Structure formats: C-alpha cells, structure tokens
JSON list of N, CA and C in Angstrom, two decimals:
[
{"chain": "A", "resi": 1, "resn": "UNK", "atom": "N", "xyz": [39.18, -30.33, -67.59]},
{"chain": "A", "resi": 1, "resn": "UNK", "atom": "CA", "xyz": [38.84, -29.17, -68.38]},
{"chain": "A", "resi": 1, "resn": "UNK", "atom": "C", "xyz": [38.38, -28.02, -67.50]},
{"chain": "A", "resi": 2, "resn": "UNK", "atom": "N", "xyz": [37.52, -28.30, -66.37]},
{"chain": "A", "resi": 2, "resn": "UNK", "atom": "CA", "xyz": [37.17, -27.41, -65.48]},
{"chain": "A", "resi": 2, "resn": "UNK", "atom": "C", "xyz": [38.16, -26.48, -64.85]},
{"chain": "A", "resi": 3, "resn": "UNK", "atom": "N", "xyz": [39.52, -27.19, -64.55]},
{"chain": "A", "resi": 3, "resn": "UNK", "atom": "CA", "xyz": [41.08, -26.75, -64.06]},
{"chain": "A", "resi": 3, "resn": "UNK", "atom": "C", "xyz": [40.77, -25.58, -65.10]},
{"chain": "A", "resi": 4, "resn": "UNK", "atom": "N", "xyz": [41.23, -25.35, -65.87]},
{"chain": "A", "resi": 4, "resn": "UNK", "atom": "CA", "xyz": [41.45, -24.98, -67.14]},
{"chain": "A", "resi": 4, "resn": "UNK", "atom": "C", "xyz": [40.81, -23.44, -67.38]},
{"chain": "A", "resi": 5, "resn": "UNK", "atom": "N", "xyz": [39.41, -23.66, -66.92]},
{"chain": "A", "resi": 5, "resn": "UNK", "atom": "CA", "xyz": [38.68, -22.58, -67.07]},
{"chain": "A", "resi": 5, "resn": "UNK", "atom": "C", "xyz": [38.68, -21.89, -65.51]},
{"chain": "A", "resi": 6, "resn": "UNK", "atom": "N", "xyz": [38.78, -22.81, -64.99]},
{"chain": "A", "resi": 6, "resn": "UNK", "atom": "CA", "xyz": [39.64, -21.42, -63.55]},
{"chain": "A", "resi": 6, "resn": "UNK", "atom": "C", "xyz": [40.27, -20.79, -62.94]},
{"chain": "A", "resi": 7, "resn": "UNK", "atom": "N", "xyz": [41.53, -21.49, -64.09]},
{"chain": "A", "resi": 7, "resn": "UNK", "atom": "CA", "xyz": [43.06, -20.87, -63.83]},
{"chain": "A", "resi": 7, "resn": "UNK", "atom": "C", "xyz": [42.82, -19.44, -64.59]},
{"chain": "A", "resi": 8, "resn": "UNK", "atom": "N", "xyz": [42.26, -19.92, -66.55]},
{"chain": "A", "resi": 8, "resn": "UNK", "atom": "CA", "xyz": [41.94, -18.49, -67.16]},
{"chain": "A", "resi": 8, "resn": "UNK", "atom": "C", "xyz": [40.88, -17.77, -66.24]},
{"chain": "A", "resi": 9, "resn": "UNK", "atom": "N", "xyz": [40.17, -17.61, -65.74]},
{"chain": "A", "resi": 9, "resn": "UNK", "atom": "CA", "xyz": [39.15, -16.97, -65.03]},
{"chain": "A", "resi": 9, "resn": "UNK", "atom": "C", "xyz": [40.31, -16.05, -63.63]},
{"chain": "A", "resi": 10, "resn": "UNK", "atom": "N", "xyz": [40.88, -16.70, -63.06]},
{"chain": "A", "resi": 10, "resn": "UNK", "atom": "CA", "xyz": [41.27, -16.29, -62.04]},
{"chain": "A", "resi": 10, "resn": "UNK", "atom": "C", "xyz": [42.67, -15.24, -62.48]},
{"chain": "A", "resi": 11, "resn": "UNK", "atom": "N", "xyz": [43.62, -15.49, -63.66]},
{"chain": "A", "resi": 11, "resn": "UNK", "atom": "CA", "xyz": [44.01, -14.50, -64.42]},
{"chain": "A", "resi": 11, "resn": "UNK", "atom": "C", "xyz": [43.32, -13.36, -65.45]},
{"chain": "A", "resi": 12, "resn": "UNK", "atom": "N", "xyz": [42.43, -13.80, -65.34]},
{"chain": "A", "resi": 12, "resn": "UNK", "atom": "CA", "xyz": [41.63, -12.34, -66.22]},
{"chain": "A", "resi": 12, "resn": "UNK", "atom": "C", "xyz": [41.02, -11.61, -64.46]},
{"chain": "A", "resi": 13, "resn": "UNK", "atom": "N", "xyz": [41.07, -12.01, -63.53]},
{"chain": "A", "resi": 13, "resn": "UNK", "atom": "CA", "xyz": [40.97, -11.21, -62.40]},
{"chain": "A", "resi": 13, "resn": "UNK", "atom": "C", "xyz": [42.39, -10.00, -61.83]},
{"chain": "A", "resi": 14, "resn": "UNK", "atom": "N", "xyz": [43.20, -10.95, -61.86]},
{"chain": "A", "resi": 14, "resn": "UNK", "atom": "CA", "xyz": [44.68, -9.80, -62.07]},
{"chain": "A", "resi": 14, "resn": "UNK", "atom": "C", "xyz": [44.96, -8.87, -63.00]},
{"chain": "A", "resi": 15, "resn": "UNK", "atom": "N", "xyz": [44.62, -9.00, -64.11]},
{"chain": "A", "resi": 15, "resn": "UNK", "atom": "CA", "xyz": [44.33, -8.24, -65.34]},
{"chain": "A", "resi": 15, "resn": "UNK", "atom": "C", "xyz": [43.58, -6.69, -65.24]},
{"chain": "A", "resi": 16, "resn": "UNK", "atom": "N", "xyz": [42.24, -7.33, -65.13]},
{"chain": "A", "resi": 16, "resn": "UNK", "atom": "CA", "xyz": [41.32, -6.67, -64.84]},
{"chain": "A", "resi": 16, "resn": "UNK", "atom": "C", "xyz": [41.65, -5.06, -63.38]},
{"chain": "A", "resi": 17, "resn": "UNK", "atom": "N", "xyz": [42.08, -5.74, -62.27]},
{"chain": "A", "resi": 17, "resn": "UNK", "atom": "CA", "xyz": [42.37, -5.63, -61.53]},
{"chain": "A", "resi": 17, "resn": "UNK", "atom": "C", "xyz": [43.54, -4.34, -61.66]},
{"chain": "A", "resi": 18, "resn": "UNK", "atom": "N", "xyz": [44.57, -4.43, -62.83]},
{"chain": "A", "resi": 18, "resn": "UNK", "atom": "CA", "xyz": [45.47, -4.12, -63.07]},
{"chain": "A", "resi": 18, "resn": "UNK", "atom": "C", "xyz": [45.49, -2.82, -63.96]},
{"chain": "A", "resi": 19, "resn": "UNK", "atom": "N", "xyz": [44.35, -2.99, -64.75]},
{"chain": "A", "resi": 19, "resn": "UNK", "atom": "CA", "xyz": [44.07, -1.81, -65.19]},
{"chain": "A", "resi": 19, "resn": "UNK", "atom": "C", "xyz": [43.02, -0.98, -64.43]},
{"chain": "A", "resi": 20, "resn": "UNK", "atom": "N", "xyz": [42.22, -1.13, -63.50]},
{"chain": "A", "resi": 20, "resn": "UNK", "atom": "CA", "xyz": [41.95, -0.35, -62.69]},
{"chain": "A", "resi": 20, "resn": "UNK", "atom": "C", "xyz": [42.67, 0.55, -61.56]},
{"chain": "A", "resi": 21, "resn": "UNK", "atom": "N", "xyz": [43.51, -0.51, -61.10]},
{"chain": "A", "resi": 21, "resn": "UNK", "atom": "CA", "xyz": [44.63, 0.54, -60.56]},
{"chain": "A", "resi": 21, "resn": "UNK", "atom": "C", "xyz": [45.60, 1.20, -61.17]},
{"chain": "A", "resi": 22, "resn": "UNK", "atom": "N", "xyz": [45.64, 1.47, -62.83]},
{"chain": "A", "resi": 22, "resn": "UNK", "atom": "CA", "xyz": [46.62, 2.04, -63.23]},
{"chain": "A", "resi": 22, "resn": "UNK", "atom": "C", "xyz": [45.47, 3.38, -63.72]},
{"chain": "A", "resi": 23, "resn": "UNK", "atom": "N", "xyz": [44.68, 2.97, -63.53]},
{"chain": "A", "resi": 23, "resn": "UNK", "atom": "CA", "xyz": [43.55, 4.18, -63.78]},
{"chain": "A", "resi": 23, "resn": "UNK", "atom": "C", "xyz": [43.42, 5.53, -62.46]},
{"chain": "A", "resi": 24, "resn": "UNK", "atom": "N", "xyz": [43.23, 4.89, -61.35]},
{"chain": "A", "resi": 24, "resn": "UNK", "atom": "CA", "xyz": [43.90, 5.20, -60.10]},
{"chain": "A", "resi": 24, "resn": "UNK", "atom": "C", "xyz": [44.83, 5.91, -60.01]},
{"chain": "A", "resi": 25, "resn": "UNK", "atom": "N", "xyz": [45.95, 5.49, -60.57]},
{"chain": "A", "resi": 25, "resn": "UNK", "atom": "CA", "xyz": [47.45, 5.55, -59.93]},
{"chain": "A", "resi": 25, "resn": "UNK", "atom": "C", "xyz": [47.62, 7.45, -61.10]},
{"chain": "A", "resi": 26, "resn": "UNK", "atom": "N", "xyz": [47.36, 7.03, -62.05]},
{"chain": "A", "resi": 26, "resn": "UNK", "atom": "CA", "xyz": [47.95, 8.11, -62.76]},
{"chain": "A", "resi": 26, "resn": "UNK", "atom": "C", "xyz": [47.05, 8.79, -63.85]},
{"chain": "A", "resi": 27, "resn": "UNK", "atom": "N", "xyz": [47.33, 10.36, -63.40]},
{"chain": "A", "resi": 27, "resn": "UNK", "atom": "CA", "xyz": [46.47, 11.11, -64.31]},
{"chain": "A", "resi": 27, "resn": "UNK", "atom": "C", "xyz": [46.82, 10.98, -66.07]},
{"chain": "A", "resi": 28, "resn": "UNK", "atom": "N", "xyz": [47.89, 11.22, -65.88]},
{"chain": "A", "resi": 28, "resn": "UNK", "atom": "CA", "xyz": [48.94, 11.35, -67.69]},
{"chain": "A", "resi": 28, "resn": "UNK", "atom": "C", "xyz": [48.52, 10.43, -67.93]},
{"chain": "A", "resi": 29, "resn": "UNK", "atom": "N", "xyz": [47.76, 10.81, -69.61]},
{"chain": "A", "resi": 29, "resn": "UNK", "atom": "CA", "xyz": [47.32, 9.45, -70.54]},
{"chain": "A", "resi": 29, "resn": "UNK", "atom": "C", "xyz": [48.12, 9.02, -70.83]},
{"chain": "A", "resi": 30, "resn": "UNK", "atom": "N", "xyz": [49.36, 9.23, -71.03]},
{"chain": "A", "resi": 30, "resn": "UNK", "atom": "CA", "xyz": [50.39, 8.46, -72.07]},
{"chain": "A", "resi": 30, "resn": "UNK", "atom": "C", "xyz": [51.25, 7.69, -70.52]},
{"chain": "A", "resi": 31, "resn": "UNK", "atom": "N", "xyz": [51.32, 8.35, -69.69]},
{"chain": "A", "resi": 31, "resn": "UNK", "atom": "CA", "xyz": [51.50, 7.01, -68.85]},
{"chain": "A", "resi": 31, "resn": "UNK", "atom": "C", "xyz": [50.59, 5.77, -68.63]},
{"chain": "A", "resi": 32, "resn": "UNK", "atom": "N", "xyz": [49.55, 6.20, -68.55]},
{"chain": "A", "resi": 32, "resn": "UNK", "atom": "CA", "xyz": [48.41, 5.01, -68.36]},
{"chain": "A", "resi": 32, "resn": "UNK", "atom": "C", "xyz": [48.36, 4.19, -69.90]},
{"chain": "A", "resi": 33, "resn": "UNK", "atom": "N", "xyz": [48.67, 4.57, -70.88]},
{"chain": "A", "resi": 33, "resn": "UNK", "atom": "CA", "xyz": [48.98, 4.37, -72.23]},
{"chain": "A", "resi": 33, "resn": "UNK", "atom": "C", "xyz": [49.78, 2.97, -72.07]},
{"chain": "A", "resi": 34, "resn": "UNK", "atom": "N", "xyz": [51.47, 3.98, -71.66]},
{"chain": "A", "resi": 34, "resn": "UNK", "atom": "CA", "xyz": [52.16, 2.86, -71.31]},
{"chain": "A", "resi": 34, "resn": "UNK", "atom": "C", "xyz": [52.23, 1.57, -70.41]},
{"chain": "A", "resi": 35, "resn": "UNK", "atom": "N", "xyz": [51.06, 1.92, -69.05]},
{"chain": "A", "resi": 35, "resn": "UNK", "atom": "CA", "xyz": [51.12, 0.88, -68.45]},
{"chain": "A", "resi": 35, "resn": "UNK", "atom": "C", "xyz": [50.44, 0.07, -69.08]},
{"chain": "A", "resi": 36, "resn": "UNK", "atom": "N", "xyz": [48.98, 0.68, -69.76]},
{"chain": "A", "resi": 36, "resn": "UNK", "atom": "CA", "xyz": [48.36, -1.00, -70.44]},
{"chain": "A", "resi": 36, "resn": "UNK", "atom": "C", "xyz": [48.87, -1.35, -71.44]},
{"chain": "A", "resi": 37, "resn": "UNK", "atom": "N", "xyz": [50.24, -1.14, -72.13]},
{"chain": "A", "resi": 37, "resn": "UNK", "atom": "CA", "xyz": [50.55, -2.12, -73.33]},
{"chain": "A", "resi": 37, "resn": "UNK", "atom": "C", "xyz": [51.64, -3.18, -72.79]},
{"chain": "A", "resi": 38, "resn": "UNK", "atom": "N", "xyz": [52.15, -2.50, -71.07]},
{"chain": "A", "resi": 38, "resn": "UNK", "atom": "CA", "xyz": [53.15, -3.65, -70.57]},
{"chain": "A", "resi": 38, "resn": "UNK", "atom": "C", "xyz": [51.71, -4.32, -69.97]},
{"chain": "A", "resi": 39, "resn": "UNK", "atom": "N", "xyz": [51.06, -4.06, -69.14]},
{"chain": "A", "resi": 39, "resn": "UNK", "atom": "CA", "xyz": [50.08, -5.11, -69.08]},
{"chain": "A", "resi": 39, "resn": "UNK", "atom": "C", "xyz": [49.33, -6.04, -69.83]},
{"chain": "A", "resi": 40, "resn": "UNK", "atom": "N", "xyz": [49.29, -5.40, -70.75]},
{"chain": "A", "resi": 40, "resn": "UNK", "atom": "CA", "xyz": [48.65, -6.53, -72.22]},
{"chain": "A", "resi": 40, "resn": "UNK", "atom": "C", "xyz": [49.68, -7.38, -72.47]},
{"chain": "A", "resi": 41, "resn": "UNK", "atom": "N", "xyz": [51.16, -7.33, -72.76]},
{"chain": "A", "resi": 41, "resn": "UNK", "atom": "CA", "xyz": [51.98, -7.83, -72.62]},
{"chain": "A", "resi": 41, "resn": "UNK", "atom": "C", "xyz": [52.75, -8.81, -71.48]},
{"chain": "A", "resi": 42, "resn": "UNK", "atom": "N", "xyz": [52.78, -8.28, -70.57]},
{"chain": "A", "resi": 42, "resn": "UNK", "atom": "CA", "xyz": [52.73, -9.03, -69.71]},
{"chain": "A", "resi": 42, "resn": "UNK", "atom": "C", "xyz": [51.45, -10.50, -69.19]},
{"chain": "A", "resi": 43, "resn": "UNK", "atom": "N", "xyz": [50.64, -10.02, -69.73]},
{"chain": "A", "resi": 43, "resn": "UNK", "atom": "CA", "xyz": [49.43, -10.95, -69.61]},
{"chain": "A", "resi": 43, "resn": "UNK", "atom": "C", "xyz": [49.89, -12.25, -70.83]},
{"chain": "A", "resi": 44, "resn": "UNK", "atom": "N", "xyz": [50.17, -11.57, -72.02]},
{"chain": "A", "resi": 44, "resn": "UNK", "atom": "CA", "xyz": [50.23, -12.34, -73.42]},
{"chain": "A", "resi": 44, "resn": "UNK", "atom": "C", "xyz": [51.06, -13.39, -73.06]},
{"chain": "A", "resi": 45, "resn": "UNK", "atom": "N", "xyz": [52.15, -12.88, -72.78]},
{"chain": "A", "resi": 45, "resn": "UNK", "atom": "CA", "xyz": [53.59, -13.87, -72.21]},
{"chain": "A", "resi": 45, "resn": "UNK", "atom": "C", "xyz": [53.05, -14.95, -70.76]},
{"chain": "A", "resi": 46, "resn": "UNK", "atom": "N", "xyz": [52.62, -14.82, -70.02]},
{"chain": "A", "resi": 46, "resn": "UNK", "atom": "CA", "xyz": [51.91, -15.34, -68.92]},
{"chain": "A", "resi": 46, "resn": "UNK", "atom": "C", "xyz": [50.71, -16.05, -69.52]},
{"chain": "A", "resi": 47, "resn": "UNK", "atom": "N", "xyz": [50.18, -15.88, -70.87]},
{"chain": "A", "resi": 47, "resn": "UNK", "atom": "CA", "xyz": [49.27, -17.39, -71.07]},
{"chain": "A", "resi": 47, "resn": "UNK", "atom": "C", "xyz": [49.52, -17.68, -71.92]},
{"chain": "A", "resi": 48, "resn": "UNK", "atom": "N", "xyz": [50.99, -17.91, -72.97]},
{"chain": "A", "resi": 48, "resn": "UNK", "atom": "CA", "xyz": [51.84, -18.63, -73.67]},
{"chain": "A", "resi": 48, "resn": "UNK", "atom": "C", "xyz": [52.54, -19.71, -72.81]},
{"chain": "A", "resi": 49, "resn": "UNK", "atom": "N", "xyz": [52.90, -18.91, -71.50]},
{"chain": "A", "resi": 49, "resn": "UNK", "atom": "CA", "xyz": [53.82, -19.51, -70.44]},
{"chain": "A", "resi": 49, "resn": "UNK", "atom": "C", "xyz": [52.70, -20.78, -69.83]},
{"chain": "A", "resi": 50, "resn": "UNK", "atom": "N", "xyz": [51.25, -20.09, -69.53]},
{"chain": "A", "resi": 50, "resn": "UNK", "atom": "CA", "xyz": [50.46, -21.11, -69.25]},
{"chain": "A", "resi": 50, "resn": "UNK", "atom": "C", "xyz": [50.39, -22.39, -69.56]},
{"chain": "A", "resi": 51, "resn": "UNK", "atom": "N", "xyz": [49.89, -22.00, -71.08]},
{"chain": "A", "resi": 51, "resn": "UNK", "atom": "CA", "xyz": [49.69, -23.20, -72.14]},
{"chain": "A", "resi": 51, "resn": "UNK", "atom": "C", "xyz": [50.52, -24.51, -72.35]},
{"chain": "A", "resi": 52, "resn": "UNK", "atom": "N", "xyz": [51.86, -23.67, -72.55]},
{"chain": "A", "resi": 52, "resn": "UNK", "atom": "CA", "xyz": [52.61, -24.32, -72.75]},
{"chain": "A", "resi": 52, "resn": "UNK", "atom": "C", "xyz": [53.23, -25.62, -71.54]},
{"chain": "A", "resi": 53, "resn": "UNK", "atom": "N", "xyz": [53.01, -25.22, -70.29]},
{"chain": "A", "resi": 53, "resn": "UNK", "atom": "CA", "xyz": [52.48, -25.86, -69.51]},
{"chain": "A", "resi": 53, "resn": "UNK", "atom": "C", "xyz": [51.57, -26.89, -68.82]},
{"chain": "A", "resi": 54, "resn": "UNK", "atom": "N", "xyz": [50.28, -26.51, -69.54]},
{"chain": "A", "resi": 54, "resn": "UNK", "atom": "CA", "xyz": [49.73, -27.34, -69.38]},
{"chain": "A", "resi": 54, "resn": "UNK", "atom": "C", "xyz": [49.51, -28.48, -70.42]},
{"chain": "A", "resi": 55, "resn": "UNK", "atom": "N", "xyz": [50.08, -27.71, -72.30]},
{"chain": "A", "resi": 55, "resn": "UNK", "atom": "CA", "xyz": [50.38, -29.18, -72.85]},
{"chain": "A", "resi": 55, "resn": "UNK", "atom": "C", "xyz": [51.36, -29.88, -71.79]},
{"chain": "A", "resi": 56, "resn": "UNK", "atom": "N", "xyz": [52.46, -29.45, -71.52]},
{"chain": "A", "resi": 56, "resn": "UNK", "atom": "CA", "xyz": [53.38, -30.43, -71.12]},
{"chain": "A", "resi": 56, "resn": "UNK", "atom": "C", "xyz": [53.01, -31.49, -70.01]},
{"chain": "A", "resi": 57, "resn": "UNK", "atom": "N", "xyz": [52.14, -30.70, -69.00]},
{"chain": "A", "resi": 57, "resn": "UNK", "atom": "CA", "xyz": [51.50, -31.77, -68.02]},
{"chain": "A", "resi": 57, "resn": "UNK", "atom": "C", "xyz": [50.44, -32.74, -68.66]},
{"chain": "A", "resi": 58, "resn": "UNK", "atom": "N", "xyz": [49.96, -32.33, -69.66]},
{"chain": "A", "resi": 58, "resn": "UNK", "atom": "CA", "xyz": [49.07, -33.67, -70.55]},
{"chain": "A", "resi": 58, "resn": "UNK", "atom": "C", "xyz": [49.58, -34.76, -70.98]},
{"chain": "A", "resi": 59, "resn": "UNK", "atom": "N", "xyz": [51.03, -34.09, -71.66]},
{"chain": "A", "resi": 59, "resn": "UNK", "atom": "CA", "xyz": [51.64, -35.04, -72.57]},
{"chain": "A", "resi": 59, "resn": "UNK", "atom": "C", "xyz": [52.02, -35.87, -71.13]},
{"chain": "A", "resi": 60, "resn": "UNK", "atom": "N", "xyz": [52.56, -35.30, -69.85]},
{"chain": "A", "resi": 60, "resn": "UNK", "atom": "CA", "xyz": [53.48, -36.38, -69.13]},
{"chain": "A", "resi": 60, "resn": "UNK", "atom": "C", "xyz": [52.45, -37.13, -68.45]},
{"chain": "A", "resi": 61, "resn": "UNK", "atom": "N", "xyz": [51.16, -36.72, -68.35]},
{"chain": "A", "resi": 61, "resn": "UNK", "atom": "CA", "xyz": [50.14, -37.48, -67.83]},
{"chain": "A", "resi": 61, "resn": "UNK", "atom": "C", "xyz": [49.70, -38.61, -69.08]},
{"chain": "A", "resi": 62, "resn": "UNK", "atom": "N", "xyz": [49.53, -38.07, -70.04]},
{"chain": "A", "resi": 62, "resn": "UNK", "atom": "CA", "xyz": [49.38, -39.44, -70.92]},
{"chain": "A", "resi": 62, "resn": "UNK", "atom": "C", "xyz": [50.68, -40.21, -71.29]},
{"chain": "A", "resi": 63, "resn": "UNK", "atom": "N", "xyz": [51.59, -40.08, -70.84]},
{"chain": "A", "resi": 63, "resn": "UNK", "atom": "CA", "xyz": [52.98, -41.24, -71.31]},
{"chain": "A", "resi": 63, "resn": "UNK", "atom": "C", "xyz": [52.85, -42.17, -70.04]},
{"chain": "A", "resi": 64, "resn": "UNK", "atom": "N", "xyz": [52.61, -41.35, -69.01]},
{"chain": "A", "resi": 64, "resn": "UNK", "atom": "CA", "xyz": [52.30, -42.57, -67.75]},
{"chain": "A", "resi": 64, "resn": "UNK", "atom": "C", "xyz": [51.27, -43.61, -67.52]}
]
C-alpha cells in the first residue's frame, strides 16, 4: 500500500511542477488556459493508465 502512495505522491510532483512552468513560460491567459486543461488531461489519462495497472499486477500476483 505504501508503493501506492508514492507513486501518487511522486506524480502530483510533475503536475505541480507543470503548472508552474506554464506560468513562467507564457504571458497570454488563454494560452496558459490551454496548457492546464492538456495538463489536467494528460494527468487524468496517466492515473487511469496507472490504476489500471496496478489492478492488473494484483490480480497476477494473487493467481500465483
């Protein structure tokens, strides 16, 4: 369970991370607009992708 909470921990650091440099990078709100809804997005898809993952390593750890 510990795994678990440091994989999410260590992706909410890229995140985080991600909207600070788009804060940085560009004055235009509606660009910075657009970068955080591909970043929110991009994040969303990346801990569906997670999950889904790590059921699968449960399930193959408990059939063995």
């Amino acid at each position: 369970m510990l795994i678990n909470h440091a994989v999410g921990f260590l992706g909410g650091i890229g995140f985080t991370m991600s909207i600070f440099i788009t804060h940085l990078a560009f004055i235009d709100q509606s660009i910075v607009g657009a970068v955080k809804l591909g970043i929110f997005f991009a994040s969303f898809i990346a801990g569906v992708i997670g999950v889904m993952l790590i059921l699968k390593a449960s399930r193959d750890k408990i059939s063995h």
